Coordinates of C-alpha atoms in Angstrom, one line a residue:
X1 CA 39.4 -151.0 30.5
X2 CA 41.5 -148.1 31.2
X3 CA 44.1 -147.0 30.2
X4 CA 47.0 -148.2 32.0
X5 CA 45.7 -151.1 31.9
X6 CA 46.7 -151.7 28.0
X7 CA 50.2 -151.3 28.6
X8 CA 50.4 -154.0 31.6
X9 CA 48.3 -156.2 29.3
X10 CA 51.0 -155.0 26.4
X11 CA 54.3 -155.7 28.5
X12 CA 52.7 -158.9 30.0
X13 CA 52.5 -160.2 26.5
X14 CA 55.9 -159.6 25.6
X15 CA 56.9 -161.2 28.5
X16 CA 55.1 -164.3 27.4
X17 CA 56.6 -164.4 23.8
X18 CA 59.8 -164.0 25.5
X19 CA 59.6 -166.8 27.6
X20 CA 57.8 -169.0 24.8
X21 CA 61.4 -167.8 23.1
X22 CA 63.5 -168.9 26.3
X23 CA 61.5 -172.5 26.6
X24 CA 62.0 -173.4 23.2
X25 CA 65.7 -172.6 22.8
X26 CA 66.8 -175.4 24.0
X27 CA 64.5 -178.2 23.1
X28 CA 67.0 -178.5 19.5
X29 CA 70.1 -179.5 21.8
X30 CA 68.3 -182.8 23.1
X31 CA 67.9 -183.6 19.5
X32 CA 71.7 -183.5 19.2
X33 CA 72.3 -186.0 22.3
X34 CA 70.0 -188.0 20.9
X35 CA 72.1 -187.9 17.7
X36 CA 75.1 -188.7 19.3
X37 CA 74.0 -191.0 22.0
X38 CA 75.1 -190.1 25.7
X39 CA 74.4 -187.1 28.0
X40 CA 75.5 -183.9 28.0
X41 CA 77.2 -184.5 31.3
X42 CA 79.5 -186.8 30.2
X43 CA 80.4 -185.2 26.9
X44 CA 83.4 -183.9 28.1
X45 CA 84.7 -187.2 29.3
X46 CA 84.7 -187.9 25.8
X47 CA 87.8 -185.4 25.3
X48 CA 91.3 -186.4 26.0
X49 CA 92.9 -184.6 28.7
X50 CA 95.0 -182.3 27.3
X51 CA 92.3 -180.5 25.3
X52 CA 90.1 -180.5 28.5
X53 CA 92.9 -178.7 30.1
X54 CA 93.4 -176.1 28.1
X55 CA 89.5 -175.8 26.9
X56 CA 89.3 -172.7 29.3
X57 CA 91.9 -171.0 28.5
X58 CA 91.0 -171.5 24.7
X59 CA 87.6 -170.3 24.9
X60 CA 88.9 -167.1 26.3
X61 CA 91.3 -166.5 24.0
X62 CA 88.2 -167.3 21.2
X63 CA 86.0 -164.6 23.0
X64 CA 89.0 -162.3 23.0
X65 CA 89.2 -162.7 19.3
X66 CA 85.5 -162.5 18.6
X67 CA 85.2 -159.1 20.2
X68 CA 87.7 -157.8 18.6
X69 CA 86.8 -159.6 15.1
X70 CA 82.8 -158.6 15.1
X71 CA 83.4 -155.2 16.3
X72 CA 85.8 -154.8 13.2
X73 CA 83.6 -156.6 11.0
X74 CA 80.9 -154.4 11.6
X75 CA 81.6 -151.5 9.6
X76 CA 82.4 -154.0 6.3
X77 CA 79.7 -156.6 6.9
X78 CA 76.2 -156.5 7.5
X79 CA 74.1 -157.8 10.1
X80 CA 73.0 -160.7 8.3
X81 CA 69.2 -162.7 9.0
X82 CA 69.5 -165.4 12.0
X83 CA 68.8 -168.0 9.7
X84 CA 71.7 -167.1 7.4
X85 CA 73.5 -166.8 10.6
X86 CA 72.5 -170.5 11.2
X87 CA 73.3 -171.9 8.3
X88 CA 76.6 -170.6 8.2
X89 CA 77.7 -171.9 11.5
X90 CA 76.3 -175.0 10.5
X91 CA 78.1 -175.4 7.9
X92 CA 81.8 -174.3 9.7
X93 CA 80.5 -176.7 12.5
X94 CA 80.2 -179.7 9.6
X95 CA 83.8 -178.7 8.6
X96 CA 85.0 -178.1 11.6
X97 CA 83.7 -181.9 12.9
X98 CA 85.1 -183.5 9.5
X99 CA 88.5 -183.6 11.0
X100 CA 88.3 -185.1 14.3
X101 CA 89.7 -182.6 17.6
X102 CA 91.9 -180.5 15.6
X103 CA 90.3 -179.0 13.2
X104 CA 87.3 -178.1 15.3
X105 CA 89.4 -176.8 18.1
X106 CA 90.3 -174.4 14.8
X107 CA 87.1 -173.7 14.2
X108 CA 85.9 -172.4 17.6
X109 CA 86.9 -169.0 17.4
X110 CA 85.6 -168.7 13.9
X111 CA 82.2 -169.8 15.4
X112 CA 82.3 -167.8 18.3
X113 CA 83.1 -164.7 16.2
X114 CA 79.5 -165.4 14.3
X115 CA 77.7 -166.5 17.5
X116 CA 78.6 -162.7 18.8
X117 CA 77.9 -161.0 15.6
X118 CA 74.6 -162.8 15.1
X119 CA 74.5 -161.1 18.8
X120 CA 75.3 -157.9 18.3
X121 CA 72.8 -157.8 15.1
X122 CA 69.9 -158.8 17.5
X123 CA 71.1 -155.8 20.0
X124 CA 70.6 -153.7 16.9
X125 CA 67.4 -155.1 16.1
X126 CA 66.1 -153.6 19.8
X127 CA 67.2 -150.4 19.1
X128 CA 70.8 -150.6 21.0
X129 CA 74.4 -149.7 19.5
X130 CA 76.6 -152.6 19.1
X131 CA 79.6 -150.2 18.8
X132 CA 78.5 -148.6 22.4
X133 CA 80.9 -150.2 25.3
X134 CA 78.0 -150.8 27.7
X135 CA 75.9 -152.8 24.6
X136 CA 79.3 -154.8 23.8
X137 CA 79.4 -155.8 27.3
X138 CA 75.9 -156.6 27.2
X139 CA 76.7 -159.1 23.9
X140 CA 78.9 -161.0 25.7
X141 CA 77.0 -161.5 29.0
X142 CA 74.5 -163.6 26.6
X143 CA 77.4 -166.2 26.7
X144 CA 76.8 -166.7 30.7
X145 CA 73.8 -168.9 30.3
X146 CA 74.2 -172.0 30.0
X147 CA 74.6 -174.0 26.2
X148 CA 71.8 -175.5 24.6
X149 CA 73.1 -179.4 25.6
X150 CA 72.3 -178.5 29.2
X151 CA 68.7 -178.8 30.8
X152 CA 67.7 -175.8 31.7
X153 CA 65.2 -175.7 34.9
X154 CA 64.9 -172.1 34.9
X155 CA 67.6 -171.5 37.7
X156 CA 70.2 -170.1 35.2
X157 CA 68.9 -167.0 34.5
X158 CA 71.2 -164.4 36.2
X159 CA 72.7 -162.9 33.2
X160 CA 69.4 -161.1 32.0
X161 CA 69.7 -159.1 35.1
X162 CA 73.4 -158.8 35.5
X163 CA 73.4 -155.3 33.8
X164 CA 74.2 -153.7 37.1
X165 CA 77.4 -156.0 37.5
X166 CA 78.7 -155.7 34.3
X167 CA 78.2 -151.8 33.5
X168 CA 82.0 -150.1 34.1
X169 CA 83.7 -153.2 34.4
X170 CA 86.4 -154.1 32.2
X171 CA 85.7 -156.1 28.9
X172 CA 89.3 -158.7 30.0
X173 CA 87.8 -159.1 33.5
X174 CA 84.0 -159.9 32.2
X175 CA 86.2 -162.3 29.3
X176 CA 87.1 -163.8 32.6
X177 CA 84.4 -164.5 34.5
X178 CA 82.5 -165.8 31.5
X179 CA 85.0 -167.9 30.0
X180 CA 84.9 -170.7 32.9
X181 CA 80.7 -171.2 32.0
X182 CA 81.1 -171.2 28.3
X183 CA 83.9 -173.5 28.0
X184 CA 81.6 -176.1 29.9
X185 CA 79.3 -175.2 26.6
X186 CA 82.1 -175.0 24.0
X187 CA 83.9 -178.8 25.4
X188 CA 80.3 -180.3 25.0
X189 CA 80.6 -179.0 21.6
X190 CA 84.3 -180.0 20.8
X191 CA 83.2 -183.5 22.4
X192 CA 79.9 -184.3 20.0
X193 CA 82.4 -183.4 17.4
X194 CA 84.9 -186.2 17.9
X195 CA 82.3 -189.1 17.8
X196 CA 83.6 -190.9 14.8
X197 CA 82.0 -191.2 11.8
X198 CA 79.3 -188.8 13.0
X199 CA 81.9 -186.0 13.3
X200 CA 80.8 -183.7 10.3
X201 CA 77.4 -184.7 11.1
X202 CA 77.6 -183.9 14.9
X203 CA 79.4 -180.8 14.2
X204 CA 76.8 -179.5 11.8
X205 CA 73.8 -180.0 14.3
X206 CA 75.8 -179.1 17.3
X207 CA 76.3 -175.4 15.8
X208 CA 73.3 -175.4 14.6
X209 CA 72.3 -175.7 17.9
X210 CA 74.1 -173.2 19.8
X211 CA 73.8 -170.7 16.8
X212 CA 69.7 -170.8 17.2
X213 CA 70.0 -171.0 21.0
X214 CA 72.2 -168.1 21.8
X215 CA 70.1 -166.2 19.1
X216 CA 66.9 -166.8 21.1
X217 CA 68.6 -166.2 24.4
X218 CA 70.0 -162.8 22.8
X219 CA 66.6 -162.2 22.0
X220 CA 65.2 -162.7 25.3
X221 CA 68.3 -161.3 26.9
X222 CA 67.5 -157.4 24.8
X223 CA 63.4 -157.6 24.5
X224 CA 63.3 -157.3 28.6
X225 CA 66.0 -155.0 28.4
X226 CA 64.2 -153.0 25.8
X227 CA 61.1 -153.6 27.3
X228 CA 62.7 -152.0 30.7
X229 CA 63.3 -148.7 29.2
X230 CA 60.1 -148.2 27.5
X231 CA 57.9 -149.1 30.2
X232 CA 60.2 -147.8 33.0
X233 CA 59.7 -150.7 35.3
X234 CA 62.7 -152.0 37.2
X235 CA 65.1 -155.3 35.3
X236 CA 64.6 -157.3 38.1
X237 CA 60.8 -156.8 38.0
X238 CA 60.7 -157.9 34.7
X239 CA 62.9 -161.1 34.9
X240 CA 60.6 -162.1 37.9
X241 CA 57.8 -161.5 35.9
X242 CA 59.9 -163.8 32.9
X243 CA 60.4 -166.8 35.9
X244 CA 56.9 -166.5 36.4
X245 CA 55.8 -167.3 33.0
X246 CA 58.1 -169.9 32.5
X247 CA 56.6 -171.8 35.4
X248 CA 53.5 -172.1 34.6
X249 CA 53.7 -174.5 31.3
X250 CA 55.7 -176.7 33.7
X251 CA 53.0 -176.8 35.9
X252 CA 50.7 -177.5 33.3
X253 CA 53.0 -180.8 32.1
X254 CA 53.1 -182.0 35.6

């Protein structure tokens, strides 16, 4: 074996664990329809219209707030562990639920503030600044892909090449064009939230959900992005190499 072989054999296994990683992120989300009964795709029927109506507008405001919250927050609180990450949005998503539409249409930006911290601390954990602008933009293109309630067939994966489109731009105009996609995510949310008498419950596993899944995504989203500087080969490359992967278990199933 030579020696450029080990690192091909080396990147090639990272990109496995990172697609194990992007496989099993959602797999917890059809746990929570099954909780709640219903599909994901009509989980925002479930919301009356005025809420649905201003969901988009909402959700930008929240990722407005949670930028400007976790960057703050930084310098006076730790990174904490993913799983203490977890079980805190759990437990704002089971208060958040206990009180029917309004108090988790409260709750959202609280959640999306520790969805992007828990973010931001898995940036660090790569080696990248979380205070840099570039990285920041990088957190919040993590919120492009889609929640953990929606099946997932591997199309969906344009944000962990979307460096190029997002480096310079304006933080407001990338708010913008992510808002519309994470809304979908956040109403689903909002919506499991409102089943009666499983609201606290629904809420609980619901963030639980998206807390673990946007986690693992981050993680995918800054292991090829790390794994891109090291080894020199192109993004692009490296997410093809990542749609590969995931592939193949399919075609194992089938």
């Amino acid at each position: 074996m030579t020696d450029t072989t080990l690192p091909v054999l080396h990147h090639k296994a990272e990109i496995a664990a990172l697609a194990k990683r992007y496989h099993e992120a959602g797999s917890i989300g059809m746990q929570v329809l099954s909780l709640i009964g219903g599909q994901a795709g009509n989980l925002l029927e479930r919301l009356p219209d005025h809420a649905k109506d201003r969901l988009e507008e909402g959700t930008r405001r929240a990722l407005t707030v949670a930028l400007q919250a976790a960057q703050q927050s930084r310098g006076v609180v730790p990174d904490q562990k993913g799983w203490l990450n977890t079980a805190l949005a759990t437990a704002m998503g089971a208060a958040g639920g206990s009180g029917g539409l309004p108090t988790a249409l409260a709750e959202l930006p609280v959640t999306v503030t520790v969805l992007l911290r828990a973010i931001q601390g898995i940036a660090a954990e790569y080696g990248f600044d979380p205070d840099d602008p570039a990285v920041a933009r990088e957190c919040l293109t993590v919120f492009a892909v889609a929640g953990p309630l929606e099946a997932d067939d591997g199309a969906d994966m344009g944000f962990l090449a979307a460096r190029v489109t997002v480096t310079g731009a304006a933080v407001h105009s990338l708010i913008a064009r992510i808002a519309p996609k994470l809304s979908v995510a956040m109403g689903q949310k909002l919506a499991a939230q409102t089943v009666p008498v499983l609201g606290a419950v629904a809420g609980a596993a619901t963030n639980y959900a998206y807390t673990s899944y946007y986690q693992q995504m981050a993680h995918v989203h800054f292991g090829l992005l790390a794994l891109s500087e090291r080894s020199g080969l192109p993004r692009d490359e490296l997410v093809a190499e990542l749609k590969t992967q995931m592939a193949e278990p399919r075609l194992t199933r089938n």
